[in-house]
């Protein structure tokens, strides 16, 4: 299988690319920072699978078209798309929320998913096979003060996922989303113990998730074992959103 992962220069994107490579996928890693992708690609190639680093800005339609063309020219096909690229912009509340903050997050986190899915699903429809997995969030289901833009984008992904799943299901393509909860990352490591405990009190399982927990969900939905699952949002959040 050939997988495309956006936002693959750091964080969750790297973990998704790594997990798919370990499962035997050739991987195209997309992000704006080409130099970081090239360094990461050296690691992935050590798994014995091919890896293609491609510079891509998911907010730019022409950049996406060029990136996908480079992937198809190199690999000949695309079986899996993981829409991971995203940004976060906080504010103290709606009235302090600038239009620029709204546009930045919606352009990357929602419009970027739309543009990537439109471009890649065209290829998958011709193949009559494909797996599309997009990153939503617990915030897209529960909301979060100070994140009107992010919540809107992540909720939008859920609706887009269900709509696209209905459109392309007859072509052998599944479309699903993963909605992470609080995940242990460098950002949570710097929080005070009091804040960490307050956050954990909202989680029925009483602990933060790991990046591997999210990667496991992505790999499953991208696999043939999930062939009869489509239009779903898999909540990996320790029970927060139930």
Coordinates of C-alpha atoms in Angstrom, one line a residue:
X1 CA 0.0 0.0 0.0
X2 CA 1.0 3.6 -0.6
X3 CA 0.1 6.1 2.1
X4 CA 0.0 9.9 2.1
X5 CA 0.3 11.7 5.4
X6 CA -0.1 15.5 5.7
X7 CA 1.5 17.5 8.5
X8 CA 4.2 14.9 8.7
X9 CA 7.2 17.1 9.7
X10 CA 6.5 16.7 13.4
X11 CA 4.2 15.4 16.2
X12 CA 1.3 13.1 15.4
X13 CA 2.0 13.2 11.6
X14 CA 5.4 11.7 12.1
X15 CA 4.0 9.0 14.3
X16 CA 1.3 8.1 11.8
X17 CA 3.9 7.9 9.0
X18 CA 6.2 5.8 11.2
X19 CA 3.4 3.4 12.1
X20 CA 2.2 3.0 8.5
X21 CA 5.8 2.4 7.4
X22 CA 6.3 -0.2 10.1
X23 CA 3.2 -2.0 8.8
X24 CA 4.7 -2.2 5.3
X25 CA 3.4 0.9 3.6
X26 CA 5.4 3.1 1.3
X27 CA 4.8 6.6 2.6
X28 CA 4.7 10.1 1.0
X29 CA 5.2 12.6 3.8
X30 CA 3.8 16.1 3.1
X31 CA 4.4 19.4 5.0
X32 CA 5.7 22.9 4.3
X33 CA 9.1 22.3 5.8
X34 CA 10.9 20.2 3.2
X35 CA 14.2 20.1 5.1
X36 CA 12.5 18.4 8.1
X37 CA 10.7 16.0 5.9
X38 CA 14.0 15.0 4.2
X39 CA 15.6 14.3 7.6
X40 CA 12.6 12.2 8.7
X41 CA 12.5 10.3 5.5
X42 CA 15.9 8.9 6.2
X43 CA 14.5 7.3 9.4
X44 CA 11.5 5.8 7.6
X45 CA 13.6 4.3 4.8
X46 CA 15.5 2.3 7.5
X47 CA 12.3 0.2 7.8
X48 CA 12.9 -1.1 4.3
X49 CA 10.0 0.8 2.8
X50 CA 10.2 3.7 0.3
X51 CA 9.5 7.2 1.6
X52 CA 8.9 10.4 -0.5
X53 CA 9.2 13.8 1.2
X54 CA 7.1 16.4 -0.7
X55 CA 6.7 20.1 0.1
X56 CA 3.0 21.0 0.3
X57 CA 0.9 23.8 1.7
X58 CA -2.6 22.3 2.3
X59 CA -4.2 25.7 2.2
X60 CA -3.1 26.1 -1.4
X61 CA -4.9 24.2 -4.2
X62 CA -2.1 24.4 -6.7
X63 CA 0.5 23.2 -4.1
X64 CA -1.7 20.2 -3.4
X65 CA -2.2 19.4 -7.1
X66 CA 1.6 19.5 -7.6
X67 CA 2.3 17.4 -4.5
X68 CA -0.2 14.7 -5.4
X69 CA 1.1 14.6 -9.0
X70 CA 4.6 14.0 -7.5
X71 CA 3.4 11.2 -5.4
X72 CA 1.6 9.4 -8.2
X73 CA 4.5 9.9 -10.6
X74 CA 6.8 8.3 -8.0
X75 CA 4.5 5.5 -6.6
X76 CA 1.9 5.0 -9.4
X77 CA -1.0 5.1 -7.0
X78 CA -2.4 6.3 -3.6
X79 CA -4.2 3.8 -1.3
X80 CA -4.3 5.7 2.0
X81 CA -4.7 9.4 2.8
X82 CA -4.2 10.6 6.4
X83 CA -5.4 14.2 6.8
X84 CA -3.4 15.4 9.8
X85 CA -2.1 18.9 8.9
X86 CA -3.5 21.4 11.4
X87 CA -2.9 24.5 13.4
X88 CA -4.3 25.9 16.7
X89 CA -5.1 29.6 17.5
X90 CA -6.4 30.3 21.0
X91 CA -8.3 33.4 22.2
X92 CA -9.8 34.5 25.5
X93 CA -13.3 34.3 23.9
X94 CA -15.4 34.9 20.9
X95 CA -15.2 38.7 21.1
X96 CA -11.4 38.6 21.2
X97 CA -11.3 36.1 18.4
X98 CA -9.9 37.8 15.3
X99 CA -11.0 37.2 11.7
X100 CA -7.4 36.3 10.9
X101 CA -7.4 33.6 13.6
X102 CA -10.6 32.2 12.2
X103 CA -9.3 32.2 8.6
X104 CA -5.9 30.6 9.6
X105 CA -7.5 27.7 11.4
X106 CA -10.4 27.0 9.0
X107 CA -8.1 27.3 5.9
X108 CA -5.7 24.7 7.3
X109 CA -7.8 22.4 9.4
X110 CA -11.0 22.2 7.3
X111 CA -10.4 23.6 3.8
X112 CA -7.1 21.7 3.7
X113 CA -8.9 18.4 4.4
X114 CA -11.5 19.2 1.7
X115 CA -8.8 20.0 -0.9
X116 CA -6.7 16.9 -0.1
X117 CA -9.8 14.6 -0.1
X118 CA -11.1 16.0 -3.4
X119 CA -7.7 15.5 -5.1
X120 CA -6.9 12.1 -3.7
X121 CA -10.4 10.6 -3.9
X122 CA -10.4 11.2 -7.7
X123 CA -7.4 8.9 -7.9
X124 CA -8.9 6.4 -5.5
X125 CA -12.2 6.3 -7.5
X126 CA -10.3 5.2 -10.6
X127 CA -8.6 2.5 -8.6
X128 CA -11.9 1.5 -6.9
X129 CA -10.0 1.3 -3.6
X130 CA -9.0 3.7 -0.9
X131 CA -8.8 4.6 2.7
X132 CA -9.3 8.2 3.9
X133 CA -8.7 9.0 7.6
X134 CA -9.0 12.6 8.9
X135 CA -8.1 14.0 12.3
X136 CA -11.0 15.5 14.1
X137 CA -10.9 16.2 17.9
X138 CA -12.9 15.8 21.1
X139 CA -13.2 19.6 20.9
X140 CA -15.2 19.2 17.7
X141 CA -17.8 17.2 19.7
X142 CA -17.7 18.9 23.1
X143 CA -16.5 22.4 22.2
X144 CA -13.9 24.3 24.2
X145 CA -13.9 27.9 25.4
X146 CA -11.5 30.0 23.5
X147 CA -11.4 27.6 20.5
X148 CA -14.4 28.6 18.4
X149 CA -12.4 28.3 15.2
X150 CA -10.8 25.0 16.1
X151 CA -14.1 23.4 17.3
X152 CA -15.8 24.5 14.1
X153 CA -13.1 23.0 11.9
X154 CA -13.0 19.7 13.7
X155 CA -16.8 19.4 13.8
X156 CA -16.8 20.2 10.1
X157 CA -14.5 17.3 9.5
X158 CA -17.0 14.9 11.0
X159 CA -19.8 16.1 8.7
X160 CA -17.5 16.1 5.7
X161 CA -16.4 12.5 6.6
X162 CA -20.0 11.2 6.6
X163 CA -20.9 13.0 3.4
X164 CA -17.9 11.9 1.5
X165 CA -18.3 8.3 2.8
X166 CA -21.8 8.3 1.2
X167 CA -20.5 9.6 -2.1
X168 CA -17.6 7.2 -2.6
X169 CA -18.6 4.0 -0.8
X170 CA -19.7 2.3 -4.0
X171 CA -16.1 2.7 -5.3
X172 CA -14.5 0.7 -2.6
X173 CA -13.4 3.7 -0.6
X174 CA -13.9 4.1 3.1
X175 CA -13.8 7.5 4.8
X176 CA -13.5 7.9 8.6
X177 CA -12.2 10.3 11.2
X178 CA -10.3 9.9 14.5
X179 CA -11.1 12.3 17.4
X180 CA -8.3 12.4 20.0
X181 CA -8.9 13.6 23.5
X182 CA -6.1 14.9 25.8
X183 CA -2.9 13.3 24.5
X184 CA 0.5 13.4 26.3
X185 CA 2.8 15.6 24.3
X186 CA 5.5 18.2 24.8
X187 CA 2.7 20.7 25.3
X188 CA 1.1 18.8 28.2
X189 CA 4.5 18.0 29.8
X190 CA 5.1 21.6 30.7
X191 CA 1.7 22.0 32.5
X192 CA 1.6 22.2 36.2
X193 CA 0.6 19.1 38.2
X194 CA -2.6 20.9 39.3
X195 CA -3.7 21.6 35.7
X196 CA -2.8 18.1 34.7
X197 CA -5.0 16.6 37.5
X198 CA -7.8 19.0 36.6
X199 CA -7.6 17.8 32.9
X200 CA -7.5 14.1 34.0
X201 CA -10.5 14.6 36.2
X202 CA -12.6 15.0 33.0
X203 CA -11.4 11.7 31.6
X204 CA -13.2 8.5 32.8
X205 CA -10.0 6.5 32.4
X206 CA -8.2 9.0 34.5
X207 CA -5.1 9.4 32.3
X208 CA -3.8 11.1 29.1
X209 CA -3.6 9.1 25.9
X210 CA -0.4 8.6 24.0
X211 CA 0.5 9.4 20.4
X212 CA 0.7 5.7 19.8
X213 CA -2.9 5.3 20.9
X214 CA -3.9 7.7 18.1
X215 CA -1.6 6.0 15.6
X216 CA -3.1 2.6 16.4
X217 CA -6.5 3.9 15.5
X218 CA -5.3 5.5 12.2
X219 CA -3.5 2.3 11.2
X220 CA -6.6 0.2 11.9
X221 CA -9.0 2.4 9.9
X222 CA -6.4 2.5 7.1
X223 CA -6.2 -1.3 7.0
X224 CA -8.3 -4.0 5.2
X225 CA -9.5 -5.1 8.7
X226 CA -11.6 -2.0 8.7
X227 CA -13.1 -2.5 5.2
X228 CA -16.7 -2.5 6.5
X229 CA -16.3 0.7 8.6
X230 CA -17.1 4.0 6.9
X231 CA -18.5 7.4 7.8
X232 CA -17.5 6.9 11.4
X233 CA -15.7 9.0 14.0
X234 CA -13.5 6.9 16.3
X235 CA -13.2 8.6 19.6
X236 CA -9.8 7.9 21.2
X237 CA -10.3 10.0 24.3
X238 CA -10.5 7.8 27.4
X239 CA -14.2 8.2 27.5
X240 CA -14.4 12.1 27.5
X241 CA -17.0 12.5 24.8
X242 CA -19.4 9.6 25.6

